[in-house]
Amino acid sequence: MIINAHCHCNLLDESCIQVAVYDDRLEVTSPGGLYNGLTYEEVMNGHSKIRNKGIANIFSQMGLVEAWGSGIKRILNAAEEYGLSKPRFQEFDNMFRVELFRSSFPMTNGKENIGETSEKHRR
């Protein structure tokens, strides 16, 4: 989500990419909104217009970007893989926000079971 925000944010905007962590979700808000006439529907269907090609190329060479237009799909697939609720995507006030919701997790006496490791993460 953060890599995607850097590839698409408006670097001329005085605000910056914002990452907010809440009890129930992670929000990444990118200044600049959708680029060059791209619509929300097009974005959700995998279309992309990269605002920061130099940054995107560097991330691609580092192996952090698989293909142009794959960011939203990768976020959706990762949420599904980890059993999370469907992420929310919003465009507003020349900003674009992705919200990734936290899954429920076992609690003991109001505290997380920090010492327990799931079978998936033991490998």
CSV table of C-alpha atoms in Angstrom, one decimal:
chain,number,residue,atom,x,y,z
A,1,MET,CA,0.0,0.0,0.0
A,2,ILE,CA,2.8,2.4,0.9
A,3,ILE,CA,4.8,1.5,-2.3
A,4,ASN,CA,1.7,2.0,-4.4
A,5,ALA,CA,1.1,5.4,-2.7
A,6,HIS,CA,4.7,6.5,-3.6
A,7,CYS,CA,4.2,5.5,-7.2
A,8,HIS,CA,1.0,7.5,-7.6
A,9,CYS,CA,1.2,10.5,-5.2
A,10,ASN,CA,1.4,14.1,-6.3
A,11,LEU,CA,4.9,15.2,-5.2
A,12,LEU,CA,4.1,18.8,-6.0
A,13,ASP,CA,1.4,18.8,-3.3
A,14,GLU,CA,2.5,20.2,0.0
A,15,SER,CA,1.0,17.4,2.0
A,16,CYS,CA,2.6,14.0,2.3
A,17,ILE,CA,1.6,10.3,2.3
A,18,GLN,CA,0.0,9.6,5.6
A,19,VAL,CA,0.0,6.2,7.3
A,20,ALA,CA,-2.4,5.9,10.2
A,21,VAL,CA,-2.6,2.8,12.4
A,22,TYR,CA,-5.8,2.3,14.4
A,23,ASP,CA,-7.0,-0.6,16.5
A,24,ASP,CA,-9.2,-1.9,13.7
A,25,ARG,CA,-7.5,-0.8,10.5
A,26,LEU,CA,-4.4,0.6,8.7
A,27,GLU,CA,-5.0,3.7,6.5
A,28,VAL,CA,-2.6,4.9,3.7
A,29,THR,CA,-3.7,8.3,2.3
A,30,SER,CA,-1.9,9.6,-0.8
A,31,PRO,CA,-2.1,13.3,-2.0
A,32,GLY,CA,-3.1,14.0,-5.5
A,33,GLY,CA,-6.1,11.8,-6.2
A,34,LEU,CA,-6.4,9.8,-9.4
A,35,TYR,CA,-4.0,10.9,-12.2
A,36,ASN,CA,-4.7,12.3,-15.6
A,37,GLY,CA,-8.4,11.6,-15.9
A,38,LEU,CA,-8.3,8.0,-14.5
A,39,THR,CA,-11.6,7.1,-13.0
A,40,TYR,CA,-12.3,5.1,-9.8
A,41,GLU,CA,-13.9,2.3,-11.9
A,42,GLU,CA,-10.9,2.1,-14.1
A,43,VAL,CA,-8.6,1.8,-11.1
A,44,MET,CA,-10.7,-1.0,-9.6
A,45,ASN,CA,-10.5,-2.8,-12.9
A,46,GLY,CA,-6.6,-2.8,-13.0
A,47,HIS,CA,-6.0,0.3,-15.1
A,48,SER,CA,-3.1,2.6,-14.1
A,49,LYS,CA,-1.5,5.9,-15.0
A,50,ILE,CA,1.7,6.2,-13.1
A,51,ARG,CA,2.4,9.8,-11.9
A,52,ASN,CA,6.0,9.0,-10.7
A,53,LYS,CA,7.6,6.8,-13.4
A,54,GLY,CA,11.1,7.2,-12.0
A,55,ILE,CA,10.1,6.0,-8.5
A,56,ALA,CA,7.9,3.2,-10.0
A,57,ASN,CA,10.9,2.1,-12.1
A,58,ILE,CA,13.2,1.9,-9.1
A,59,PHE,CA,10.6,-0.1,-7.1
A,60,SER,CA,10.2,-2.4,-10.2
A,61,GLN,CA,14.0,-2.9,-10.4
A,62,MET,CA,14.0,-3.8,-6.7
A,63,GLY,CA,11.3,-6.4,-7.3
A,64,LEU,CA,8.7,-4.5,-5.3
A,65,VAL,CA,6.4,-3.8,-8.2
A,66,GLU,CA,5.3,-6.7,-10.3
A,67,ALA,CA,3.4,-5.0,-13.1
A,68,TRP,CA,1.8,-1.7,-13.8
A,69,GLY,CA,-1.7,-1.6,-12.6
A,70,SER,CA,-1.4,-4.5,-10.2
A,71,GLY,CA,-1.3,-2.6,-6.9
A,72,ILE,CA,-5.0,-2.6,-6.1
A,73,LYS,CA,-5.4,-6.2,-7.2
A,74,ARG,CA,-2.4,-7.2,-5.0
A,75,ILE,CA,-3.9,-5.4,-2.0
A,76,LEU,CA,-7.2,-7.2,-2.5
A,77,ASN,CA,-5.5,-10.6,-3.0
A,78,ALA,CA,-3.4,-10.2,0.1
A,79,ALA,CA,-6.4,-9.2,2.3
A,80,GLU,CA,-8.2,-12.3,1.0
A,81,GLU,CA,-5.2,-14.6,1.6
A,82,TYR,CA,-4.9,-13.4,5.2
A,83,GLY,CA,-8.6,-13.7,5.8
A,84,LEU,CA,-9.1,-9.9,6.2
A,85,SER,CA,-12.2,-8.0,5.3
A,86,LYS,CA,-12.3,-6.5,1.8
A,87,PRO,CA,-10.1,-3.3,1.9
A,88,ARG,CA,-11.9,0.1,1.2
A,89,PHE,CA,-10.7,2.5,-1.5
A,90,GLN,CA,-11.7,6.1,-1.4
A,91,GLU,CA,-11.1,9.2,-3.6
A,92,PHE,CA,-11.8,12.5,-1.9
A,93,ASP,CA,-10.5,16.1,-1.8
A,94,ASN,CA,-7.7,15.3,-4.2
A,95,MET,CA,-6.6,12.4,-2.1
A,96,PHE,CA,-6.7,8.6,-2.4
A,97,ARG,CA,-7.0,6.4,0.6
A,98,VAL,CA,-6.8,2.7,1.2
A,99,GLU,CA,-8.1,1.2,4.4
A,100,LEU,CA,-7.0,-2.3,5.3
A,101,PHE,CA,-9.1,-3.7,8.2
A,102,ARG,CA,-7.6,-5.9,11.0
A,103,SER,CA,-9.0,-9.3,11.5
A,104,SER,CA,-10.3,-10.5,14.8
A,105,PHE,CA,-7.7,-12.3,16.9
A,106,PRO,CA,-7.8,-14.3,20.1
A,107,MET,CA,-7.7,-12.3,23.3
A,108,THR,CA,-6.9,-13.5,26.9
A,109,ASN,CA,-8.0,-11.3,29.7
A,110,GLY,CA,-8.0,-8.3,27.4
A,111,LYS,CA,-4.4,-9.0,26.2
A,112,GLU,CA,-3.1,-10.4,23.0
A,113,ASN,CA,-1.7,-13.9,23.0
A,114,ILE,CA,1.8,-12.6,22.0
A,115,GLY,CA,3.7,-15.8,22.8
A,116,GLU,CA,1.5,-18.0,20.6
A,117,THR,CA,2.5,-18.5,17.0
A,118,SER,CA,0.1,-19.8,14.3
A,119,GLU,CA,1.0,-22.9,12.3
A,120,LYS,CA,1.3,-20.8,9.1
A,121,HIS,CA,4.1,-18.6,10.6
A,122,ARG,CA,6.2,-21.5,12.1
A,123,ARG,CA,7.4,-22.7,8.7
